[in-house]
């Protein structure tokens, strides 16, 4: 049995949380625990008929051999050509309720009597939860923390994928910046970025685009004009892992003010990198960045944040409770570990020059850090080819 994750570590995390079994239902954690499996038919959308696709993996503490995967009835097509390590597979479900009915029937096959089940509450539909509520001798607990701790440190293979994704995103941005003339709309620029990422093997997820003096970041029929800035902040997916970076361009030659503004942001970004290495407290990233930001001429309109990256954005390590996405600061006072991947981002909402930002992806190493997709950090001139 070739289990693709550290099951001893998972058993230890489950023991600390007093969990007998994990009932995993999110596509990203299913992918992680099954070694990359993600059913192609429902990769884009989960809804079908009157219900939805709900993959379920049961993992029993200290008994990985008893793991069971509840799959969609069509899923054996993919499992036949790309097998997973789990030997017990039930591929009969078409919706959330029948998938959970199958899972509930199997819970006591391995563990008799009262059983404490860890669920992913954010990824468990009500109709599936109703089935669990009617299942005798189970106690429901949250498993999010356990699963995130398991995924927090990336393997060399995961790091390689994230680096490729980051490079592809920045290369795509540069192609869009240089390949479009004045008058191209933000909507056209976002569509061009989608094509560039797709041509590089990425799955385009989103692009936050702003131009001119506006701070609005939605795709729109607003032209990018001569002398105006353009910020592209985009997420692209490779093998299930997200890359998320932001770069800046200007249509024409950047003037001295723009050069100085981006230099302010770059100074904060570089300061944030200084403490990043294994063993340093996560809060140290903020301390270093904010010391520089305090002396910025535009500190009143500039913010800094750092967060974890991986199969999802803003995953562990979570380093602040005051960032744009609300969650507790679980890792700020804990040491960083080699293999963790961070996004560090500094954003300026300038009143006349617009939205100016750099966002970088940094992997923690035992001796320091590695930056992924670290090219194109200065102003890129638009329409240069």
Coordinates of C-alpha atoms in Angstrom, one line a residue:
X1 CA 0.0 0.0 0.0
X2 CA 1.7 3.2 -1.2
X3 CA 0.1 5.9 0.9
X4 CA 0.9 9.3 -0.7
X5 CA 1.0 11.3 2.6
X6 CA 2.5 10.9 6.1
X7 CA -0.2 8.8 7.7
X8 CA 1.7 8.5 11.0
X9 CA 1.6 12.3 11.2
X10 CA -2.1 12.3 10.4
X11 CA -2.8 9.6 13.0
X12 CA -0.9 11.8 15.6
X13 CA -3.0 14.9 14.6
X14 CA -6.2 12.9 14.9
X15 CA -5.1 11.5 18.3
X16 CA -4.5 15.1 19.5
X17 CA -8.0 16.0 18.3
X18 CA -9.5 12.9 19.7
X19 CA -10.9 11.8 16.3
X20 CA -11.5 8.2 15.4
X21 CA -12.3 8.7 11.8
X22 CA -12.1 11.5 9.2
X23 CA -15.0 12.0 6.9
X24 CA -13.5 14.1 4.1
X25 CA -15.7 15.8 1.5
X26 CA -13.8 18.7 0.0
X27 CA -12.4 18.2 -3.4
X28 CA -9.0 19.7 -2.4
X29 CA -8.5 17.4 0.6
X30 CA -9.8 14.4 -1.4
X31 CA -7.2 15.2 -4.0
X32 CA -4.5 15.5 -1.3
X33 CA -5.3 12.2 0.5
X34 CA -5.8 10.2 -2.7
X35 CA -2.5 11.4 -4.2
X36 CA -3.8 13.7 -6.8
X37 CA -7.2 12.2 -7.8
X38 CA -9.8 14.8 -8.8
X39 CA -12.7 13.5 -10.9
X40 CA -12.6 15.3 -14.2
X41 CA -16.4 15.2 -14.8
X42 CA -17.0 17.4 -11.7
X43 CA -13.8 19.4 -11.8
X44 CA -15.6 22.6 -12.8
X45 CA -19.1 22.3 -11.3
X46 CA -20.6 20.1 -8.6
X47 CA -24.3 20.4 -9.4
X48 CA -26.2 17.6 -11.2
X49 CA -29.9 16.9 -11.3
X50 CA -31.5 17.7 -8.0
X51 CA -28.3 17.3 -5.9
X52 CA -24.6 17.6 -6.2
X53 CA -21.4 15.5 -6.5
X54 CA -20.1 14.7 -3.1
X55 CA -16.9 12.5 -2.9
X56 CA -16.4 11.0 0.6
X57 CA -13.2 9.5 2.0
X58 CA -13.3 7.6 5.3
X59 CA -9.9 7.5 7.0
X60 CA -9.7 5.5 10.2
X61 CA -7.0 6.4 12.7
X62 CA -4.2 3.8 12.8
X63 CA -6.1 1.7 10.3
X64 CA -5.3 3.3 6.8
X65 CA -5.9 -0.1 5.2
X66 CA -9.6 0.3 6.2
X67 CA -10.0 3.6 4.3
X68 CA -13.0 3.7 2.0
X69 CA -13.7 6.0 -0.9
X70 CA -17.3 6.8 -1.8
X71 CA -17.3 7.8 -5.5
X72 CA -19.7 8.8 -8.2
X73 CA -21.1 6.0 -10.3
X74 CA -19.1 7.3 -13.4
X75 CA -15.8 7.7 -11.5
X76 CA -14.4 4.2 -12.1
X77 CA -13.6 5.4 -15.6
X78 CA -10.9 7.6 -14.2
X79 CA -10.0 5.2 -11.3
X80 CA -9.4 2.4 -13.8
X81 CA -6.7 4.4 -15.7
X82 CA -5.3 6.3 -12.7
X83 CA -5.7 4.0 -9.6
X84 CA -5.6 5.3 -6.1
X85 CA -4.1 3.6 -3.0
X86 CA -7.5 3.0 -1.3
X87 CA -8.5 -0.5 -2.0
X88 CA -12.1 -0.2 -0.8
X89 CA -14.1 1.9 -3.3
X90 CA -17.9 2.2 -3.6
X91 CA -18.8 4.0 -6.8
X92 CA -22.6 4.1 -6.7
X93 CA -23.6 7.6 -5.7
X94 CA -25.2 10.4 -7.7
X95 CA -26.0 12.9 -5.0
X96 CA -25.0 14.1 -1.6
X97 CA -27.6 12.1 0.4
X98 CA -26.9 8.7 -1.2
X99 CA -23.1 9.3 -0.9
X100 CA -23.4 10.0 2.8
X101 CA -25.8 7.1 3.3
X102 CA -23.2 4.8 2.0
X103 CA -20.5 6.4 4.2
X104 CA -22.7 6.2 7.3
X105 CA -23.3 2.5 6.7
X106 CA -19.6 1.9 6.7
X107 CA -18.6 3.9 9.7
X108 CA -19.2 1.0 12.2
X109 CA -17.7 -1.7 10.0
X110 CA -14.3 -0.8 11.3
X111 CA -15.0 1.0 14.6
X112 CA -17.7 -0.5 16.8
X113 CA -19.6 1.5 19.4
X114 CA -19.4 5.2 19.9
X115 CA -17.3 6.9 17.3
X116 CA -16.0 10.4 17.0
X117 CA -16.1 11.6 13.4
X118 CA -14.2 14.6 12.1
X119 CA -16.0 16.5 9.3
X120 CA -15.4 19.5 7.1
X121 CA -18.3 21.6 8.0
X122 CA -17.8 24.1 5.2
X123 CA -17.9 21.3 2.6
X124 CA -20.8 19.2 3.9
X125 CA -24.3 20.0 2.5
X126 CA -27.3 20.0 4.7
X127 CA -28.8 16.9 3.0
X128 CA -25.6 15.0 3.8
X129 CA -25.5 16.3 7.3
X130 CA -29.1 15.2 7.9
X131 CA -28.0 11.6 7.1
X132 CA -25.2 11.8 9.7
X133 CA -27.5 13.3 12.3
X134 CA -29.7 10.1 12.0
X135 CA -26.7 7.8 12.3
X136 CA -26.5 6.2 15.8
X137 CA -23.5 6.2 18.1
X138 CA -21.5 9.0 16.4
X139 CA -20.2 12.3 17.7
X140 CA -19.4 15.0 15.2
X141 CA -16.3 17.2 15.5
X142 CA -14.4 19.6 13.3
X143 CA -11.5 18.2 11.2
X144 CA -10.4 21.4 9.4
X145 CA -7.4 22.1 11.7
X146 CA -6.2 18.4 11.4
X147 CA -6.3 18.4 7.6
X148 CA -4.7 21.8 7.3
X149 CA -1.8 20.8 9.6
X150 CA -1.3 17.7 7.4
X151 CA -1.1 19.9 4.2
X152 CA 0.9 22.8 5.7
X153 CA 4.4 21.7 4.7
X154 CA 4.7 20.9 1.0
X155 CA 6.7 18.1 -0.5
X156 CA 9.4 18.8 -3.1
X157 CA 7.0 17.7 -5.8
X158 CA 4.3 20.1 -4.6
X159 CA 6.8 22.9 -4.4
X160 CA 7.8 22.3 -8.0
X161 CA 4.2 22.5 -9.1
X162 CA 3.7 25.7 -7.3
X163 CA 6.8 27.2 -8.8
X164 CA 5.8 26.2 -12.3
X165 CA 2.3 27.8 -11.7
X166 CA 3.9 31.0 -10.4
X167 CA 6.3 31.3 -13.3
X168 CA 3.4 30.7 -15.8
X169 CA 1.3 33.4 -14.2
X170 CA 3.9 36.1 -14.4
X171 CA 5.0 35.1 -17.9
X172 CA 1.3 35.4 -18.9
X173 CA 1.0 38.8 -17.3
X174 CA 4.1 40.1 -19.2
X175 CA 2.7 38.8 -22.5
X176 CA -0.6 40.7 -21.8
X177 CA 1.2 43.9 -20.7
X178 CA 3.4 44.1 -23.7
X179 CA 1.0 42.8 -26.3
X180 CA -1.8 45.3 -26.0
X181 CA -2.0 48.9 -27.1
X182 CA -3.8 51.9 -25.6
X183 CA -7.6 51.5 -25.7
X184 CA -7.7 47.8 -24.8
X185 CA -10.4 47.3 -22.2
X186 CA -9.9 45.6 -18.9
X187 CA -12.3 42.9 -19.9
X188 CA -10.2 42.2 -23.0
X189 CA -7.1 42.2 -21.0
X190 CA -8.5 39.6 -18.5
X191 CA -9.7 37.4 -21.4
X192 CA -6.2 37.7 -22.9
X193 CA -4.7 36.6 -19.6
X194 CA -7.0 33.6 -19.5
X195 CA -5.8 32.5 -22.9
X196 CA -2.1 33.1 -22.0
X197 CA -2.4 31.0 -18.8
X198 CA -4.3 28.2 -20.6
X199 CA -1.6 28.1 -23.3
X200 CA 0.9 27.5 -20.6
X201 CA -1.0 24.6 -19.2
X202 CA -2.7 26.4 -16.3
X203 CA -6.3 26.5 -15.4
X204 CA -7.3 30.1 -15.2
X205 CA -9.2 30.9 -12.0
X206 CA -9.6 34.7 -11.7
X207 CA -8.0 38.0 -12.4
X208 CA -8.4 41.1 -10.4
X209 CA -7.7 44.0 -12.8
X210 CA -7.6 47.7 -12.1
X211 CA -6.5 50.5 -14.4
X212 CA -6.1 54.3 -14.3
X213 CA -6.9 56.1 -11.0
X214 CA -9.7 53.6 -10.2
X215 CA -9.5 51.1 -7.3
X216 CA -12.2 48.9 -8.8
X217 CA -10.8 45.5 -9.7
X218 CA -13.6 43.9 -11.7
X219 CA -13.3 43.2 -15.5
X220 CA -15.0 46.0 -17.3
X221 CA -15.3 47.8 -20.6
X222 CA -13.0 50.5 -19.4
X223 CA -10.0 51.2 -21.7
X224 CA -6.4 51.2 -20.5
X225 CA -5.1 54.6 -21.7
X226 CA -1.7 56.1 -22.4
X227 CA 0.1 57.0 -19.1
X228 CA -2.2 54.9 -16.9
X229 CA -1.2 52.1 -14.6
X230 CA -2.5 48.6 -14.9
X231 CA -2.5 46.0 -12.0
X232 CA -3.1 42.3 -12.8
X233 CA -3.6 40.1 -9.7
X234 CA -4.3 36.6 -10.9
X235 CA -4.8 33.1 -9.6
X236 CA -3.9 30.2 -11.9
X237 CA -4.2 26.5 -11.1
X238 CA -1.7 23.8 -11.9
X239 CA -2.4 20.2 -10.8
X240 CA -4.8 21.5 -8.2
X241 CA -2.3 23.9 -6.7
X242 CA -3.0 27.6 -7.0
X243 CA -0.5 30.3 -7.9
X244 CA -1.4 33.9 -7.0
X245 CA 0.8 36.9 -7.9
X246 CA 0.3 40.5 -8.8
X247 CA 2.4 42.7 -11.2
X248 CA 2.3 46.2 -12.5
X249 CA 2.4 47.8 -15.9
X250 CA 2.1 51.3 -17.3
X251 CA 1.0 52.3 -20.8
X252 CA 4.1 54.1 -21.9
X253 CA 7.2 55.2 -20.0
X254 CA 6.8 55.3 -16.1
X255 CA 7.3 58.8 -14.7
X256 CA 9.4 59.5 -11.7
X257 CA 6.4 59.4 -9.3
X258 CA 5.4 56.0 -10.5
X259 CA 8.9 54.7 -10.1
X260 CA 9.0 56.0 -6.5
X261 CA 5.6 54.6 -5.7
X262 CA 6.5 51.1 -6.8
X263 CA 9.8 51.4 -5.0
X264 CA 8.0 52.0 -1.8
X265 CA 6.0 48.8 -2.3
X266 CA 9.1 46.8 -3.2
X267 CA 10.9 48.0 -0.1
X268 CA 8.1 46.5 2.1
X269 CA 8.1 43.3 0.1
X270 CA 11.8 42.8 0.4
X271 CA 11.7 43.6 4.1
X272 CA 9.0 40.9 4.6
X273 CA 11.4 38.3 3.1
X274 CA 14.3 39.0 5.4
X275 CA 13.1 36.9 8.4
X276 CA 11.6 34.1 6.4
X277 CA 13.3 30.8 7.3
X278 CA 12.5 27.7 9.2
X279 CA 12.1 28.3 13.0
X280 CA 11.3 32.0 12.8
X281 CA 7.9 33.0 14.3
X282 CA 5.4 33.9 11.6
X283 CA 4.8 37.3 13.3
X284 CA 8.3 38.2 12.4
X285 CA 7.3 38.7 8.7
X286 CA 4.8 41.3 9.7
X287 CA 7.2 43.0 12.2
X288 CA 9.9 43.4 9.5
X289 CA 7.5 44.6 6.8
X290 CA 5.6 47.0 9.0
X291 CA 8.9 48.6 10.3
X292 CA 9.6 49.7 6.7
X293 CA 5.9 50.6 6.0
X294 CA 5.8 52.9 9.0
X295 CA 8.4 55.2 7.2
X296 CA 6.6 55.1 3.8
X297 CA 5.3 58.5 2.6
X298 CA 2.1 56.7 1.7
X299 CA 1.7 54.5 4.7
X300 CA -1.9 55.8 5.3
X301 CA -3.1 54.2 2.0
X302 CA -0.8 51.2 2.0
X303 CA -1.4 47.8 3.6
X304 CA 0.6 44.6 4.0
X305 CA -0.5 41.0 4.5
X306 CA 1.0 37.5 4.4
X307 CA -0.9 34.2 4.2
X308 CA -0.4 30.6 3.3
X309 CA -0.8 29.1 -0.1
X310 CA -1.3 25.6 -1.5
X311 CA -4.3 23.6 -2.7
X312 CA -6.4 26.7 -1.6
X313 CA -5.6 30.3 -1.0
X314 CA -5.2 31.5 2.5
X315 CA -4.5 28.1 3.9
X316 CA -2.1 27.4 6.8
X317 CA 0.0 29.0 7.9
X318 CA -2.5 31.7 8.9
X319 CA -0.5 34.6 10.3
X320 CA -3.0 37.4 11.0
X321 CA -6.5 37.9 12.3
X322 CA -6.8 41.4 10.7
X323 CA -6.2 40.6 7.0
X324 CA -8.8 41.0 4.2
X325 CA -10.1 37.4 4.7
X326 CA -11.4 36.8 8.2
X327 CA -9.9 33.9 10.2
X328 CA -8.0 33.4 13.5
X329 CA -4.3 34.0 13.8
X330 CA -3.3 30.4 14.5
X331 CA 0.3 30.5 13.3
X332 CA 1.7 34.0 14.0
X333 CA 3.3 32.9 17.2
X334 CA 4.4 29.5 15.9
X335 CA 7.7 28.8 14.1
X336 CA 7.6 28.6 10.4
X337 CA 8.5 25.2 9.0
X338 CA 10.4 24.2 5.8
X339 CA 8.0 23.5 3.0
X340 CA 5.4 26.1 4.0
X341 CA 4.4 28.4 1.2
X342 CA 3.5 32.0 1.7
X343 CA 2.0 34.8 -0.3
X344 CA 3.2 38.3 0.7
X345 CA 1.5 41.3 -0.7
X346 CA 1.7 45.0 -0.4
X347 CA -1.1 47.2 -1.7
X348 CA -1.3 51.0 -2.2
X349 CA -4.6 52.7 -3.0
X350 CA -3.1 55.9 -4.4
X351 CA -5.8 58.7 -4.7
X352 CA -4.7 59.8 -8.2
X353 CA -2.4 57.1 -9.6
X354 CA -4.6 54.2 -8.8
X355 CA -4.2 50.7 -7.5
X356 CA -0.5 49.7 -7.1
X357 CA 0.5 46.3 -5.8
X358 CA 3.1 43.5 -5.7
X359 CA 2.2 40.0 -4.6
X360 CA 4.9 37.3 -4.3
X361 CA 5.0 33.6 -3.5
X362 CA 7.7 32.5 -1.1
X363 CA 8.6 29.0 0.0
X364 CA 10.2 28.5 3.5
X365 CA 13.4 26.5 3.5
X366 CA 15.6 25.3 6.4
X367 CA 18.2 28.0 5.5
X368 CA 16.0 30.8 4.2
X369 CA 13.4 31.0 1.4
X370 CA 12.8 30.5 -2.3
X371 CA 10.8 33.0 -4.4
X372 CA 8.6 31.5 -7.1
X373 CA 7.9 33.5 -10.3
X374 CA 10.1 36.4 -9.1
X375 CA 10.5 38.1 -12.5
X376 CA 8.9 41.4 -13.8
X377 CA 9.0 43.2 -10.4
X378 CA 9.5 46.7 -11.9
X379 CA 7.1 48.6 -14.2
X380 CA 6.5 46.7 -17.5
X381 CA 5.7 49.1 -20.4
X382 CA 2.5 48.3 -22.2
X383 CA 2.3 47.9 -26.0
X384 CA 6.0 47.1 -26.5
X385 CA 5.4 44.4 -29.2

